[in-house]
């Protein structure tokens, strides 16, 4: 049996993440994760969307660190993808070029539909859910949100809405804490976004699984402290618990949120926006709970590029 050590990198709107895994035939074995909140999409509001210099430098430094770690760990192959911020940016080519020149890593800017496919693949091939016939996967990112309906290994329908936790926060939840009017408008905007999500089948027959930092942090808050990814993986967050957390977060300033047990302080400013999007997605689906997968897009990239 030939074993290869591979890495996948997700360059997102809010954070950059890397997973290293050993690939042997049709199995993968986790080695380590690295992540950094770099806010690549910071300052992209307006009619012309350009990546700003400071966020680009932050993200480039994170990827340079990933490259060093990958080399130290004996990684043989790296696959990197960029999502919403890079899709939207008019100067994405400059950033991709700078990454390649600094690290030798080629970042592929993927479409929302491809992001949805890879997120679904990450859940579908996971032992927790690989035997469920019907899956609905929700990925609340910083710049976009994906909802994917799947049956067995096939995607029945998928949609990517161009709103994520960072975008919703920047556009509407501008006060600290947000006003009642802002909360109402944010919920209305999230609801409007999901009205176009088609049902591939009766959601009552499906298992709903979520990936991404928004859901992981909201679930960790239920433990009241930092918990490992392994502990969170497979945990079910109820809609009632989610709505309680939304009410709590809406009354707190960003500085106060940083003290909430289980919440990464670096996500304190955008966690409410992410929670609103997640709650509206579940309401649209008619689901009262969602399972947590801590193996998101990066694992889909690993499976797709190195396993299948």
Short mmCIF file of C-alpha atoms in Angstrom, two decimals:
data_model
loop_
_atom_site.label_atom_id
_atom_site.label_comp_id
_atom_site.label_asym_id
_atom_site.label_seq_id
_atom_site.Cartn_x
_atom_site.Cartn_y
_atom_site.Cartn_z
CA UNK A 1 0.00 0.00 0.00
CA UNK A 2 1.29 3.42 -0.96
CA UNK A 3 0.81 6.21 1.56
CA UNK A 4 0.91 9.88 0.67
CA UNK A 5 0.83 12.81 3.05
CA UNK A 6 -1.37 15.52 1.55
CA UNK A 7 -2.66 18.93 2.58
CA UNK A 8 -5.68 21.02 1.65
CA UNK A 9 -6.02 24.76 2.22
CA UNK A 10 -9.24 26.77 2.33
CA UNK A 11 -8.75 30.50 1.77
CA UNK A 12 -12.02 31.96 3.00
CA UNK A 13 -13.50 35.40 3.56
CA UNK A 14 -13.00 35.26 7.33
CA UNK A 15 -10.27 32.68 7.85
CA UNK A 16 -7.62 30.54 6.20
CA UNK A 17 -7.38 26.88 7.22
CA UNK A 18 -5.20 23.90 6.42
CA UNK A 19 -5.68 20.18 7.05
CA UNK A 20 -2.90 17.62 6.65
CA UNK A 21 -3.85 13.96 6.27
CA UNK A 22 -2.26 10.69 5.24
CA UNK A 23 -3.97 9.07 2.26
CA UNK A 24 -3.77 5.30 1.86
CA UNK A 25 -5.81 3.68 -0.93
CA UNK A 26 -9.42 4.73 -0.15
CA UNK A 27 -8.90 6.02 3.40
CA UNK A 28 -7.60 9.19 5.00
CA UNK A 29 -6.03 9.63 8.41
CA UNK A 30 -5.94 13.08 10.04
CA UNK A 31 -2.51 14.45 10.98
CA UNK A 32 -3.05 18.09 11.99
CA UNK A 33 -5.05 21.27 11.42
CA UNK A 34 -3.90 24.89 11.21
CA UNK A 35 -6.11 27.96 11.03
CA UNK A 36 -5.89 31.74 11.21
CA UNK A 37 -8.55 34.46 11.22
CA UNK A 38 -7.24 36.73 8.47
CA UNK A 39 -10.42 38.57 7.31
CA UNK A 40 -9.40 38.56 3.65
CA UNK A 41 -12.76 40.09 2.70
CA UNK A 42 -12.34 43.08 5.04
CA UNK A 43 -13.11 46.41 3.36
CA UNK A 44 -14.66 44.95 0.21
CA UNK A 45 -17.97 46.77 0.52
CA UNK A 46 -19.04 48.97 -2.35
CA UNK A 47 -19.79 48.67 -6.03
CA UNK A 48 -16.23 47.82 -7.03
CA UNK A 49 -14.86 45.03 -4.89
CA UNK A 50 -11.11 44.95 -4.31
CA UNK A 51 -9.08 42.98 -1.80
CA UNK A 52 -7.36 45.47 0.50
CA UNK A 53 -3.60 45.40 1.06
CA UNK A 54 -3.57 44.73 4.82
CA UNK A 55 -6.00 41.75 4.68
CA UNK A 56 -4.06 40.36 1.72
CA UNK A 57 -0.81 40.55 3.68
CA UNK A 58 -2.40 38.87 6.71
CA UNK A 59 -3.70 36.04 4.57
CA UNK A 60 -0.45 35.69 2.66
CA UNK A 61 1.48 35.39 5.93
CA UNK A 62 -0.92 32.68 7.10
CA UNK A 63 -0.45 30.70 3.88
CA UNK A 64 3.33 31.10 4.12
CA UNK A 65 3.11 29.63 7.62
CA UNK A 66 0.97 26.77 6.30
CA UNK A 67 3.57 26.07 3.62
CA UNK A 68 6.34 25.92 6.23
CA UNK A 69 4.33 23.54 8.42
CA UNK A 70 3.49 21.36 5.42
CA UNK A 71 7.17 21.10 4.52
CA UNK A 72 8.11 20.24 8.11
CA UNK A 73 5.44 17.52 8.17
CA UNK A 74 6.64 15.94 4.96
CA UNK A 75 3.61 16.85 2.83
CA UNK A 76 3.98 15.64 -0.75
CA UNK A 77 1.02 17.40 -2.39
CA UNK A 78 -1.04 20.51 -1.59
CA UNK A 79 -4.43 21.55 -2.97
CA UNK A 80 -5.67 25.07 -2.17
CA UNK A 81 -9.02 26.67 -2.95
CA UNK A 82 -10.39 30.19 -2.54
CA UNK A 83 -14.04 30.96 -1.88
CA UNK A 84 -16.38 33.97 -1.67
CA UNK A 85 -13.95 36.85 -1.11
CA UNK A 86 -11.75 35.75 -3.99
CA UNK A 87 -14.77 35.04 -6.21
CA UNK A 88 -15.98 38.60 -5.67
CA UNK A 89 -12.65 40.42 -5.84
CA UNK A 90 -11.68 42.16 -9.05
CA UNK A 91 -8.00 41.87 -8.10
CA UNK A 92 -8.11 38.16 -7.21
CA UNK A 93 -5.45 37.39 -9.85
CA UNK A 94 -2.92 39.62 -8.09
CA UNK A 95 -3.47 37.83 -4.78
CA UNK A 96 -3.24 34.36 -6.34
CA UNK A 97 -0.02 35.41 -8.07
CA UNK A 98 1.50 36.70 -4.81
CA UNK A 99 0.67 33.45 -3.02
CA UNK A 100 2.27 31.37 -5.75
CA UNK A 101 5.41 33.52 -5.88
CA UNK A 102 5.82 33.35 -2.10
CA UNK A 103 4.95 29.70 -1.51
CA UNK A 104 4.67 27.79 -4.79
CA UNK A 105 1.05 27.02 -3.89
CA UNK A 106 -1.60 27.55 -6.58
CA UNK A 107 -4.91 28.76 -5.17
CA UNK A 108 -7.88 27.70 -7.30
CA UNK A 109 -10.77 30.16 -7.00
CA UNK A 110 -13.83 27.93 -7.03
CA UNK A 111 -17.45 28.76 -7.84
CA UNK A 112 -20.17 28.71 -5.22
CA UNK A 113 -21.56 25.57 -6.81
CA UNK A 114 -18.16 23.83 -6.61
CA UNK A 115 -17.81 24.92 -2.99
CA UNK A 116 -21.21 23.37 -2.28
CA UNK A 117 -20.21 20.12 -4.00
CA UNK A 118 -16.99 19.81 -2.01
CA UNK A 119 -18.72 20.63 1.30
CA UNK A 120 -21.28 17.91 0.58
CA UNK A 121 -18.53 15.45 -0.28
CA UNK A 122 -16.84 16.16 3.06
CA UNK A 123 -19.99 15.10 4.91
CA UNK A 124 -21.10 12.30 2.60
CA UNK A 125 -17.83 10.37 2.94
CA UNK A 126 -17.62 10.87 6.71
CA UNK A 127 -18.29 7.68 8.74
CA UNK A 128 -20.89 9.55 10.82
CA UNK A 129 -23.19 10.10 7.85
CA UNK A 130 -22.07 7.92 4.95
CA UNK A 131 -24.91 5.45 5.52
CA UNK A 132 -27.72 8.04 5.58
CA UNK A 133 -29.62 8.09 2.30
CA UNK A 134 -30.73 11.72 2.43
CA UNK A 135 -28.44 14.51 3.57
CA UNK A 136 -28.83 18.28 3.70
CA UNK A 137 -25.53 20.10 4.24
CA UNK A 138 -25.39 23.75 5.32
CA UNK A 139 -22.14 25.72 5.20
CA UNK A 140 -22.32 29.25 6.64
CA UNK A 141 -19.11 30.94 5.57
CA UNK A 142 -17.89 34.49 5.89
CA UNK A 143 -18.96 35.62 2.44
CA UNK A 144 -21.48 33.04 1.27
CA UNK A 145 -23.73 30.25 2.49
CA UNK A 146 -24.20 26.91 0.75
CA UNK A 147 -27.17 24.56 1.08
CA UNK A 148 -26.83 21.15 -0.54
CA UNK A 149 -29.42 18.37 -0.88
CA UNK A 150 -28.02 14.93 -1.53
CA UNK A 151 -29.23 11.37 -1.94
CA UNK A 152 -26.58 8.72 -1.41
CA UNK A 153 -23.51 9.94 -3.33
CA UNK A 154 -25.49 12.18 -5.69
CA UNK A 155 -26.30 15.86 -5.19
CA UNK A 156 -29.98 16.41 -5.95
CA UNK A 157 -29.81 20.20 -5.79
CA UNK A 158 -27.54 22.86 -4.39
CA UNK A 159 -27.45 26.58 -4.06
CA UNK A 160 -24.93 29.17 -2.95
CA UNK A 161 -26.34 32.44 -1.59
CA UNK A 162 -24.01 35.41 -1.74
CA UNK A 163 -24.34 36.27 1.96
CA UNK A 164 -22.26 35.02 4.86
CA UNK A 165 -21.54 35.95 8.47
CA UNK A 166 -19.06 38.71 7.58
CA UNK A 167 -21.18 40.19 4.79
CA UNK A 168 -24.41 40.23 6.82
CA UNK A 169 -22.64 41.81 9.78
CA UNK A 170 -20.88 44.46 7.69
CA UNK A 171 -23.99 45.35 5.71
CA UNK A 172 -26.61 45.46 8.49
CA UNK A 173 -25.44 44.68 12.05
CA UNK A 174 -23.30 47.80 12.35
CA UNK A 175 -24.12 48.94 15.89
CA UNK A 176 -22.52 47.42 19.00
CA UNK A 177 -24.73 45.83 20.17
CA UNK A 178 -27.09 45.91 17.16
CA UNK A 179 -30.35 47.84 17.30
CA UNK A 180 -33.76 46.18 17.18
CA UNK A 181 -34.22 47.54 13.66
CA UNK A 182 -30.89 46.08 12.53
CA UNK A 183 -31.76 42.68 13.99
CA UNK A 184 -35.10 42.73 12.20
CA UNK A 185 -33.49 43.74 8.91
CA UNK A 186 -30.80 41.09 9.22
CA UNK A 187 -33.39 38.37 9.77
CA UNK A 188 -35.46 39.62 6.86
CA UNK A 189 -32.43 39.68 4.56
CA UNK A 190 -31.39 36.16 5.60
CA UNK A 191 -34.95 34.90 5.12
CA UNK A 192 -35.09 36.51 1.67
CA UNK A 193 -31.84 34.84 0.65
CA UNK A 194 -33.09 31.35 1.52
CA UNK A 195 -36.48 31.74 -0.10
CA UNK A 196 -34.85 30.69 -3.36
CA UNK A 197 -33.44 27.46 -1.95
CA UNK A 198 -35.28 24.57 -3.65
CA UNK A 199 -36.27 21.42 -1.81
CA UNK A 200 -34.71 18.32 -3.37
CA UNK A 201 -37.10 16.18 -1.31
CA UNK A 202 -39.02 16.24 1.95
CA UNK A 203 -36.51 17.63 4.49
CA UNK A 204 -38.23 15.59 7.23
CA UNK A 205 -36.62 12.47 5.75
CA UNK A 206 -33.12 13.95 5.74
CA UNK A 207 -30.31 14.38 8.24
CA UNK A 208 -29.23 18.05 8.39
CA UNK A 209 -25.49 18.56 8.92
CA UNK A 210 -23.57 21.81 9.16
CA UNK A 211 -19.95 22.67 8.54
CA UNK A 212 -17.96 25.81 9.26
CA UNK A 213 -16.84 27.98 12.16
CA UNK A 214 -20.24 29.53 12.86
CA UNK A 215 -21.86 26.24 13.80
CA UNK A 216 -18.80 24.91 15.62
CA UNK A 217 -18.59 28.00 17.80
CA UNK A 218 -22.31 28.11 18.55
CA UNK A 219 -22.16 24.45 19.56
CA UNK A 220 -19.06 24.96 21.71
CA UNK A 221 -20.98 27.65 23.57
CA UNK A 222 -23.36 24.91 24.73
CA UNK A 223 -20.40 23.32 26.53
CA UNK A 224 -19.44 26.67 28.03
CA UNK A 225 -15.74 26.14 27.36
CA UNK A 226 -13.24 25.25 24.67
CA UNK A 227 -13.78 21.73 23.40
CA UNK A 228 -11.85 19.73 20.84
CA UNK A 229 -12.97 19.25 17.26
CA UNK A 230 -13.37 15.56 18.01
CA UNK A 231 -15.82 16.36 20.83
CA UNK A 232 -17.88 18.65 18.61
CA UNK A 233 -17.91 16.31 15.61
CA UNK A 234 -21.35 14.69 15.47
CA UNK A 235 -22.86 16.90 18.21
CA UNK A 236 -26.47 18.00 17.55
CA UNK A 237 -27.47 21.61 18.14
CA UNK A 238 -31.20 22.18 18.57
CA UNK A 239 -33.04 25.11 17.02
CA UNK A 240 -34.24 26.09 20.52
CA UNK A 241 -30.64 26.29 21.76
CA UNK A 242 -29.64 28.28 18.68
CA UNK A 243 -32.44 30.80 19.19
CA UNK A 244 -31.49 31.18 22.86
CA UNK A 245 -27.90 31.95 21.86
CA UNK A 246 -29.09 34.49 19.31
CA UNK A 247 -31.10 36.31 21.95
CA UNK A 248 -28.11 36.27 24.29
CA UNK A 249 -25.62 37.50 21.69
CA UNK A 250 -27.94 40.28 20.51
CA UNK A 251 -27.80 41.93 23.95
CA UNK A 252 -24.02 41.80 24.31
CA UNK A 253 -21.33 44.11 23.00
CA UNK A 254 -18.47 42.58 21.04
CA UNK A 255 -16.18 42.87 24.07
CA UNK A 256 -18.76 41.12 26.25
CA UNK A 257 -19.15 38.31 23.70
CA UNK A 258 -15.42 37.65 23.89
CA UNK A 259 -15.92 36.41 27.44
CA UNK A 260 -18.63 33.88 26.57
CA UNK A 261 -17.38 30.36 27.23
CA UNK A 262 -16.80 28.28 24.11
CA UNK A 263 -16.79 31.23 21.70
CA UNK A 264 -13.55 32.04 19.91
CA UNK A 265 -12.99 35.75 20.73
CA UNK A 266 -11.86 36.33 17.13
CA UNK A 267 -15.40 35.47 15.97
CA UNK A 268 -17.17 37.67 18.53
CA UNK A 269 -18.05 40.38 16.02
CA UNK A 270 -19.56 38.10 13.36
CA UNK A 271 -21.05 35.21 15.35
CA UNK A 272 -24.51 36.80 15.59
CA UNK A 273 -24.69 37.33 11.82
CA UNK A 274 -23.72 33.71 11.29
CA UNK A 275 -26.31 32.52 13.83
CA UNK A 276 -29.06 34.49 12.08
CA UNK A 277 -28.19 32.91 8.73
CA UNK A 278 -28.09 29.44 10.25
CA UNK A 279 -31.42 29.89 12.04
CA UNK A 280 -33.16 31.17 8.92
CA UNK A 281 -31.77 28.28 6.88
CA UNK A 282 -33.13 25.77 9.41
CA UNK A 283 -36.49 27.55 9.55
CA UNK A 284 -36.75 27.43 5.76
CA UNK A 285 -35.96 23.72 5.81
CA UNK A 286 -38.39 23.03 8.64
CA UNK A 287 -35.66 21.38 10.72
CA UNK A 288 -35.40 21.68 14.51
CA UNK A 289 -31.80 20.50 14.83
CA UNK A 290 -28.51 20.32 13.01
CA UNK A 291 -25.53 17.99 13.45
CA UNK A 292 -22.02 19.41 13.58
CA UNK A 293 -19.26 18.35 11.22
CA UNK A 294 -15.87 19.81 12.04
CA UNK A 295 -14.58 18.36 8.77
CA UNK A 296 -15.75 20.87 6.19
CA UNK A 297 -14.61 22.10 2.80
CA UNK A 298 -10.96 21.16 3.37
CA UNK A 299 -11.89 17.50 3.74
CA UNK A 300 -13.99 17.66 0.59
CA UNK A 301 -10.91 18.99 -1.22
CA UNK A 302 -8.77 16.18 0.22
CA UNK A 303 -11.27 13.52 -0.84
CA UNK A 304 -11.77 15.00 -4.30
CA UNK A 305 -8.16 15.75 -5.17
CA UNK A 306 -6.33 12.85 -3.53
CA UNK A 307 -8.75 10.01 -2.76
CA UNK A 308 -11.39 9.59 -5.44
#
